[in-house]
Amino acid sequence: MKPYTIDFDLLTGICKSGKVQPVQRRVSQMKMQFADPEAAQKAIDSGDPVLYEFSTLLNDEKKGTLAFGSTIIYPGKIGDEYYMTKGHFHTILDSAEVYYCLSGKGFMMMETPEGDVDLQEVHPGEALYVPGRWAHRSINHGTEPFVMLFVYPGDSGHDYGTIETKGYRKLVVERDGKPVMIDNPKWK
Ligand code: F6R
Ligand code: MN
């Protein structure tokens, strides 16, 4: 591979030259991961909004490479739960990841297979280091799109199934206008 340069917009995270098409995820792709599937169904029936999109600017999946890109989580709620990403472990569990917040604000919800839980809030100009072994999910509790740059080892892989089956131990919901972390009643 040769060195190369690629653009992406700092505010939207979008690759303006169109070299990379974002992956979009809508409510219908995550219905059962929300605490309130009836609220999710209502959102699906009224247009199935895009919850988030991400552009992987490079990932050739080889050992020694770095995958990188940007992710945008839109503002909104399903019931009282904020828009969020699916979340995943890396298939090579020890693979770490760095996120850098470009605009908006939000949380990263993280947990290990052993049951440690950590919630970090990030703002523009802050970097977040997600160590290996920690599943990670981005949550937008703000009113603007929450945009982050991410970088991780190219051979990490993505294990979505564990989170899809078990859920996260904790959720972030709005109570009296403020975000609070609660136990996930559906966690298995
Ligand atoms: C890559 C990574 C991010 C997410 C993106 C979308 O390892 O953590 O690029 O892929 O924020 O979230 P998911 O992949 O959970 O749908
Ligand atoms: Mn990741």
PDB file of C-alpha atoms and ligand atoms in Angstrom:
ATOM      1  CA  MET A   1       0.000   0.000   0.000  1.00  0.00           C
ATOM      2  CA  LYS A   2       1.133   3.564  -0.693  1.00  0.00           C
ATOM      3  CA  PRO A   3       0.652   6.538   1.637  1.00  0.00           C
ATOM      4  CA  TYR A   4      -2.460   8.485   0.866  1.00  0.00           C
ATOM      5  CA  THR A   5      -4.635  11.369   2.036  1.00  0.00           C
ATOM      6  CA  ILE A   6      -8.410  11.386   2.411  1.00  0.00           C
ATOM      7  CA  ASP A   7     -10.754  14.160   3.487  1.00  0.00           C
ATOM      8  CA  PHE A   8     -13.565  14.147   5.955  1.00  0.00           C
ATOM      9  CA  ASP A   9     -15.604  16.989   7.369  1.00  0.00           C
ATOM     10  CA  LEU A  10     -14.825  17.875  10.979  1.00  0.00           C
ATOM     11  CA  LEU A  11     -18.409  18.793  11.838  1.00  0.00           C
ATOM     12  CA  THR A  12     -20.318  16.068  10.033  1.00  0.00           C
ATOM     13  CA  GLY A  13     -17.662  13.357   9.836  1.00  0.00           C
ATOM     14  CA  ILE A  14     -18.664  12.831   6.182  1.00  0.00           C
ATOM     15  CA  CYS A  15     -16.052  12.154   3.482  1.00  0.00           C
ATOM     16  CA  LYS A  16     -16.893  15.058   1.171  1.00  0.00           C
ATOM     17  CA  SER A  17     -15.030  13.697  -1.843  1.00  0.00           C
ATOM     18  CA  GLY A  18     -17.452  10.771  -1.778  1.00  0.00           C
ATOM     19  CA  LYS A  19     -14.667   8.171  -1.728  1.00  0.00           C
ATOM     20  CA  VAL A  20     -16.363   6.446   1.205  1.00  0.00           C
ATOM     21  CA  GLN A  21     -20.088   5.855   1.595  1.00  0.00           C
ATOM     22  CA  PRO A  22     -21.306   5.824   5.196  1.00  0.00           C
ATOM     23  CA  VAL A  23     -23.053   2.805   6.712  1.00  0.00           C
ATOM     24  CA  GLN A  24     -26.410   3.863   8.148  1.00  0.00           C
ATOM     25  CA  ARG A  25     -28.227   2.141  10.964  1.00  0.00           C
ATOM     26  CA  ARG A  26     -31.929   2.714  11.491  1.00  0.00           C
ATOM     27  CA  VAL A  27     -34.243   1.914  14.399  1.00  0.00           C
ATOM     28  CA  SER A  28     -35.533  -1.221  12.593  1.00  0.00           C
ATOM     29  CA  GLN A  29     -32.025  -2.721  12.754  1.00  0.00           C
ATOM     30  CA  MET A  30     -31.895  -2.349  16.526  1.00  0.00           C
ATOM     31  CA  LYS A  31     -35.496  -2.642  17.664  1.00  0.00           C
ATOM     32  CA  MET A  32     -34.899  -5.310  20.312  1.00  0.00           C
ATOM     33  CA  GLN A  33     -31.867  -3.525  21.745  1.00  0.00           C
ATOM     34  CA  PHE A  34     -33.976  -0.657  23.022  1.00  0.00           C
ATOM     35  CA  ALA A  35     -35.565  -0.981  26.454  1.00  0.00           C
ATOM     36  CA  ASP A  36     -38.952  -0.036  24.983  1.00  0.00           C
ATOM     37  CA  PRO A  37     -39.570  -2.038  21.757  1.00  0.00           C
ATOM     38  CA  GLU A  38     -43.078  -0.499  21.449  1.00  0.00           C
ATOM     39  CA  ALA A  39     -41.567   2.990  21.273  1.00  0.00           C
ATOM     40  CA  ALA A  40     -39.088   1.592  18.736  1.00  0.00           C
ATOM     41  CA  GLN A  41     -41.966   0.197  16.638  1.00  0.00           C
ATOM     42  CA  LYS A  42     -43.693   3.599  16.702  1.00  0.00           C
ATOM     43  CA  ALA A  43     -40.493   5.230  15.423  1.00  0.00           C
ATOM     44  CA  ILE A  44     -40.226   2.577  12.694  1.00  0.00           C
ATOM     45  CA  ASP A  45     -43.846   3.156  11.655  1.00  0.00           C
ATOM     46  CA  SER A  46     -43.291   6.895  11.425  1.00  0.00           C
ATOM     47  CA  GLY A  47     -40.339   6.770   9.024  1.00  0.00           C
ATOM     48  CA  ASP A  48     -37.692   4.524  10.614  1.00  0.00           C
ATOM     49  CA  PRO A  49     -35.138   7.279  11.305  1.00  0.00           C
ATOM     50  CA  VAL A  50     -31.378   6.881  10.942  1.00  0.00           C
ATOM     51  CA  LEU A  51     -29.909   6.591  14.454  1.00  0.00           C
ATOM     52  CA  TYR A  52     -26.295   6.875  13.369  1.00  0.00           C
ATOM     53  CA  GLU A  53     -23.935   6.475  10.469  1.00  0.00           C
ATOM     54  CA  PHE A  54     -20.265   5.726  10.224  1.00  0.00           C
ATOM     55  CA  SER A  55     -17.640   5.890   7.509  1.00  0.00           C
ATOM     56  CA  THR A  56     -14.717   3.515   7.710  1.00  0.00           C
ATOM     57  CA  LEU A  57     -12.179   5.463   5.681  1.00  0.00           C
ATOM     58  CA  LEU A  58      -9.758   2.558   5.679  1.00  0.00           C
ATOM     59  CA  ASN A  59      -9.890  -1.023   6.873  1.00  0.00           C
ATOM     60  CA  ASP A  60      -7.937  -3.643   5.004  1.00  0.00           C
ATOM     61  CA  GLU A  61      -8.198  -5.951   8.038  1.00  0.00           C
ATOM     62  CA  LYS A  62      -4.535  -6.982   8.066  1.00  0.00           C
ATOM     63  CA  LYS A  63      -2.365  -7.327  11.173  1.00  0.00           C
ATOM     64  CA  GLY A  64      -0.243  -4.225  11.649  1.00  0.00           C
ATOM     65  CA  THR A  65      -2.669  -1.873   9.858  1.00  0.00           C
ATOM     66  CA  LEU A  66      -4.883   0.755  11.455  1.00  0.00           C
ATOM     67  CA  ALA A  67      -8.536   1.117  10.563  1.00  0.00           C
ATOM     68  CA  PHE A  68      -9.939   4.610  10.998  1.00  0.00           C
ATOM     69  CA  GLY A  69     -12.991   6.679  10.236  1.00  0.00           C
ATOM     70  CA  SER A  70     -15.739   8.743  11.748  1.00  0.00           C
ATOM     71  CA  THR A  71     -19.108   8.111  13.314  1.00  0.00           C
ATOM     72  CA  ILE A  72     -22.134  10.393  13.749  1.00  0.00           C
ATOM     73  CA  ILE A  73     -24.838   9.614  16.285  1.00  0.00           C
ATOM     74  CA  TYR A  74     -27.889  11.806  15.752  1.00  0.00           C
ATOM     75  CA  PRO A  75     -29.808  13.403  18.644  1.00  0.00           C
ATOM     76  CA  GLY A  76     -33.093  11.799  19.650  1.00  0.00           C
ATOM     77  CA  LYS A  77     -34.746   9.253  21.919  1.00  0.00           C
ATOM     78  CA  ILE A  78     -36.640   5.990  21.646  1.00  0.00           C
ATOM     79  CA  GLY A  79     -39.010   6.200  24.611  1.00  0.00           C
ATOM     80  CA  ASP A  80     -36.715   7.723  27.238  1.00  0.00           C
ATOM     81  CA  GLU A  81     -33.555   6.068  25.891  1.00  0.00           C
ATOM     82  CA  TYR A  82     -31.151   8.150  23.823  1.00  0.00           C
ATOM     83  CA  TYR A  83     -30.115   7.270  20.281  1.00  0.00           C
ATOM     84  CA  MET A  84     -27.082   4.987  20.479  1.00  0.00           C
ATOM     85  CA  THR A  85     -24.922   2.624  18.456  1.00  0.00           C
ATOM     86  CA  LYS A  86     -25.342  -1.162  18.530  1.00  0.00           C
ATOM     87  CA  GLY A  87     -22.063  -1.573  20.366  1.00  0.00           C
ATOM     88  CA  HIS A  88     -19.652  -4.478  20.134  1.00  0.00           C
ATOM     89  CA  PHE A  89     -16.646  -6.304  21.494  1.00  0.00           C
ATOM     90  CA  HIS A  90     -13.711  -6.677  19.137  1.00  0.00           C
ATOM     91  CA  THR A  91     -13.366 -10.264  17.927  1.00  0.00           C
ATOM     92  CA  ILE A  92      -9.705 -10.120  18.935  1.00  0.00           C
ATOM     93  CA  LEU A  93     -10.788  -9.086  22.409  1.00  0.00           C
ATOM     94  CA  ASP A  94      -7.503  -7.409  23.339  1.00  0.00           C
ATOM     95  CA  SER A  95      -7.830  -4.831  20.514  1.00  0.00           C
ATOM     96  CA  ALA A  96      -8.028  -1.268  21.843  1.00  0.00           C
ATOM     97  CA  GLU A  97      -9.553   1.766  20.115  1.00  0.00           C
ATOM     98  CA  VAL A  98      -9.083   5.537  20.305  1.00  0.00           C
ATOM     99  CA  TYR A  99     -11.962   7.967  19.782  1.00  0.00           C
ATOM    100  CA  TYR A 100     -11.602  11.724  19.398  1.00  0.00           C
ATOM    101  CA  CYS A 101     -14.696  13.897  19.786  1.00  0.00           C
ATOM    102  CA  LEU A 102     -15.067  16.371  16.925  1.00  0.00           C
ATOM    103  CA  SER A 103     -18.470  17.894  17.656  1.00  0.00           C
ATOM    104  CA  GLY A 104     -21.541  17.495  19.819  1.00  0.00           C
ATOM    105  CA  LYS A 105     -21.256  15.558  23.065  1.00  0.00           C
ATOM    106  CA  GLY A 106     -22.129  12.121  24.293  1.00  0.00           C
ATOM    107  CA  PHE A 107     -21.242   9.080  26.326  1.00  0.00           C
ATOM    108  CA  MET A 108     -19.277   5.933  25.674  1.00  0.00           C
ATOM    109  CA  MET A 109     -20.825   3.037  27.587  1.00  0.00           C
ATOM    110  CA  MET A 110     -18.259   0.306  28.159  1.00  0.00           C
ATOM    111  CA  GLU A 111     -18.238  -3.083  29.835  1.00  0.00           C
ATOM    112  CA  THR A 112     -15.943  -6.101  30.095  1.00  0.00           C
ATOM    113  CA  PRO A 113     -16.953  -9.773  29.930  1.00  0.00           C
ATOM    114  CA  GLU A 114     -16.221  -9.915  33.678  1.00  0.00           C
ATOM    115  CA  GLY A 115     -18.896  -7.272  34.390  1.00  0.00           C
ATOM    116  CA  ASP A 116     -16.862  -4.076  34.913  1.00  0.00           C
ATOM    117  CA  VAL A 117     -18.842  -1.069  33.666  1.00  0.00           C
ATOM    118  CA  ASP A 118     -17.574   2.401  32.768  1.00  0.00           C
ATOM    119  CA  LEU A 119     -19.387   5.423  31.341  1.00  0.00           C
ATOM    120  CA  GLN A 120     -17.313   8.326  30.000  1.00  0.00           C
ATOM    121  CA  GLU A 121     -18.681  11.619  28.712  1.00  0.00           C
ATOM    122  CA  VAL A 122     -16.748  13.198  25.830  1.00  0.00           C
ATOM    123  CA  HIS A 123     -16.787  16.712  24.395  1.00  0.00           C
ATOM    124  CA  PRO A 124     -15.078  18.286  21.373  1.00  0.00           C
ATOM    125  CA  GLY A 125     -11.312  18.217  21.807  1.00  0.00           C
ATOM    126  CA  GLU A 126     -11.333  15.192  24.144  1.00  0.00           C
ATOM    127  CA  ALA A 127      -9.876  11.805  23.269  1.00  0.00           C
ATOM    128  CA  LEU A 128     -11.115   8.574  24.772  1.00  0.00           C
ATOM    129  CA  TYR A 129      -8.986   5.445  25.033  1.00  0.00           C
ATOM    130  CA  VAL A 130     -11.043   2.240  25.023  1.00  0.00           C
ATOM    131  CA  PRO A 131      -8.707  -0.514  26.241  1.00  0.00           C
ATOM    132  CA  GLY A 132      -8.896  -4.057  24.861  1.00  0.00           C
ATOM    133  CA  ARG A 133     -11.627  -6.265  26.404  1.00  0.00           C
ATOM    134  CA  TRP A 134     -14.115  -3.373  26.764  1.00  0.00           C
ATOM    135  CA  ALA A 135     -17.291  -3.493  24.642  1.00  0.00           C
ATOM    136  CA  HIS A 136     -18.203   0.031  23.566  1.00  0.00           C
ATOM    137  CA  ARG A 137     -21.399   1.844  22.602  1.00  0.00           C
ATOM    138  CA  SER A 138     -21.741   5.569  21.783  1.00  0.00           C
ATOM    139  CA  ILE A 139     -24.801   7.408  23.143  1.00  0.00           C
ATOM    140  CA  ASN A 140     -25.957  10.903  22.166  1.00  0.00           C
ATOM    141  CA  HIS A 141     -27.649  12.646  25.103  1.00  0.00           C
ATOM    142  CA  GLY A 142     -27.145  16.095  23.537  1.00  0.00           C
ATOM    143  CA  THR A 143     -29.139  18.122  21.067  1.00  0.00           C
ATOM    144  CA  GLU A 144     -26.564  18.168  18.224  1.00  0.00           C
ATOM    145  CA  PRO A 145     -25.049  15.337  16.167  1.00  0.00           C
ATOM    146  CA  PHE A 146     -22.318  13.619  18.194  1.00  0.00           C
ATOM    147  CA  VAL A 147     -19.312  13.134  15.900  1.00  0.00           C
ATOM    148  CA  MET A 148     -16.131  11.188  16.647  1.00  0.00           C
ATOM    149  CA  LEU A 149     -13.029  10.043  14.823  1.00  0.00           C
ATOM    150  CA  PHE A 150     -11.990   6.465  15.614  1.00  0.00           C
ATOM    151  CA  VAL A 151      -8.799   4.439  15.105  1.00  0.00           C
ATOM    152  CA  TYR A 152      -8.329   0.733  15.878  1.00  0.00           C
ATOM    153  CA  PRO A 153      -6.126  -2.185  14.788  1.00  0.00           C
ATOM    154  CA  GLY A 154      -7.218  -3.344  11.318  1.00  0.00           C
ATOM    155  CA  ASP A 155      -7.453  -7.005  12.304  1.00  0.00           C
ATOM    156  CA  SER A 156      -9.671  -6.385  15.397  1.00  0.00           C
ATOM    157  CA  GLY A 157     -12.918  -7.723  13.899  1.00  0.00           C
ATOM    158  CA  HIS A 158     -16.351  -6.975  15.370  1.00  0.00           C
ATOM    159  CA  ASP A 159     -18.388  -9.235  17.635  1.00  0.00           C
ATOM    160  CA  TYR A 160     -21.936  -7.818  17.612  1.00  0.00           C
ATOM    161  CA  GLY A 161     -23.606 -11.098  18.583  1.00  0.00           C
ATOM    162  CA  THR A 162     -22.663 -11.077  22.269  1.00  0.00           C
ATOM    163  CA  ILE A 163     -24.282  -7.675  22.849  1.00  0.00           C
ATOM    164  CA  GLU A 164     -27.278  -8.535  20.634  1.00  0.00           C
ATOM    165  CA  THR A 165     -27.922 -11.667  22.691  1.00  0.00           C
ATOM    166  CA  LYS A 166     -27.114 -10.499  26.219  1.00  0.00           C
ATOM    167  CA  GLY A 167     -27.640  -6.724  25.964  1.00  0.00           C
ATOM    168  CA  TYR A 168     -25.588  -4.227  27.948  1.00  0.00           C
ATOM    169  CA  ARG A 169     -25.663  -4.414  31.735  1.00  0.00           C
ATOM    170  CA  LYS A 170     -26.524  -0.704  31.957  1.00  0.00           C
ATOM    171  CA  LEU A 171     -28.598   1.769  29.938  1.00  0.00           C
ATOM    172  CA  VAL A 172     -28.642   5.561  29.792  1.00  0.00           C
ATOM    173  CA  VAL A 173     -32.139   7.078  29.920  1.00  0.00           C
ATOM    174  CA  GLU A 174     -33.564  10.535  30.495  1.00  0.00           C
ATOM    175  CA  ARG A 175     -35.085  11.267  33.920  1.00  0.00           C
ATOM    176  CA  ASP A 176     -36.350  14.787  34.731  1.00  0.00           C
ATOM    177  CA  GLY A 177     -34.514  16.107  31.676  1.00  0.00           C
ATOM    178  CA  LYS A 178     -31.170  14.595  32.681  1.00  0.00           C
ATOM    179  CA  PRO A 179     -29.300  11.457  31.572  1.00  0.00           C
ATOM    180  CA  VAL A 180     -29.015   8.723  34.205  1.00  0.00           C
ATOM    181  CA  MET A 181     -27.456   5.268  34.091  1.00  0.00           C
ATOM    182  CA  ILE A 182     -29.793   2.456  35.148  1.00  0.00           C
ATOM    183  CA  ASP A 183     -29.648  -1.353  35.232  1.00  0.00           C
ATOM    184  CA  ASN A 184     -30.864  -2.951  32.019  1.00  0.00           C
ATOM    185  CA  PRO A 185     -33.942  -4.930  33.076  1.00  0.00           C
ATOM    186  CA  LYS A 186     -33.522  -7.197  30.018  1.00  0.00           C
ATOM    187  CA  TRP A 187     -29.837  -8.049  30.609  1.00  0.00           C
ATOM    188  CA  LYS A 188     -29.217 -11.832  30.444  1.00  0.00           C
TER     189      LYS A 188
HETATM  190  C1  F6R B   1     -15.059   0.314  15.256  1.00  0.00           C
HETATM  191  C2  F6R B   1     -15.878   1.152  16.142  1.00  0.00           C
HETATM  192  C3  F6R B   1     -16.694   2.254  15.527  1.00  0.00           C
HETATM  193  C4  F6R B   1     -18.140   1.774  15.412  1.00  0.00           C
HETATM  194  C5  F6R B   1     -19.144   2.822  14.995  1.00  0.00           C
HETATM  195  C6  F6R B   1     -20.540   2.225  14.867  1.00  0.00           C
HETATM  196  O1  F6R B   1     -14.453  -0.714  15.936  1.00  0.00           O
HETATM  197  O2  F6R B   1     -15.962   0.953  17.316  1.00  0.00           O
HETATM  198  O3  F6R B   1     -16.230   2.589  14.298  1.00  0.00           O
HETATM  199  O4  F6R B   1     -18.136   0.717  14.485  1.00  0.00           O
HETATM  200  O5  F6R B   1     -19.185   3.832  15.964  1.00  0.00           O
HETATM  201  O6  F6R B   1     -20.913   1.481  15.992  1.00  0.00           O
HETATM  202  P1  F6R B   1     -21.294  -0.064  15.856  1.00  0.00           P
HETATM  203  O7  F6R B   1     -20.144  -0.722  15.130  1.00  0.00           O
HETATM  204  O8  F6R B   1     -21.400  -0.553  17.257  1.00  0.00           O
HETATM  205  O9  F6R B   1     -22.546  -0.166  15.065  1.00  0.00           O
HETATM  206 MN    MN B   2     -14.803  -0.789  18.065  1.00  0.00          MN
END
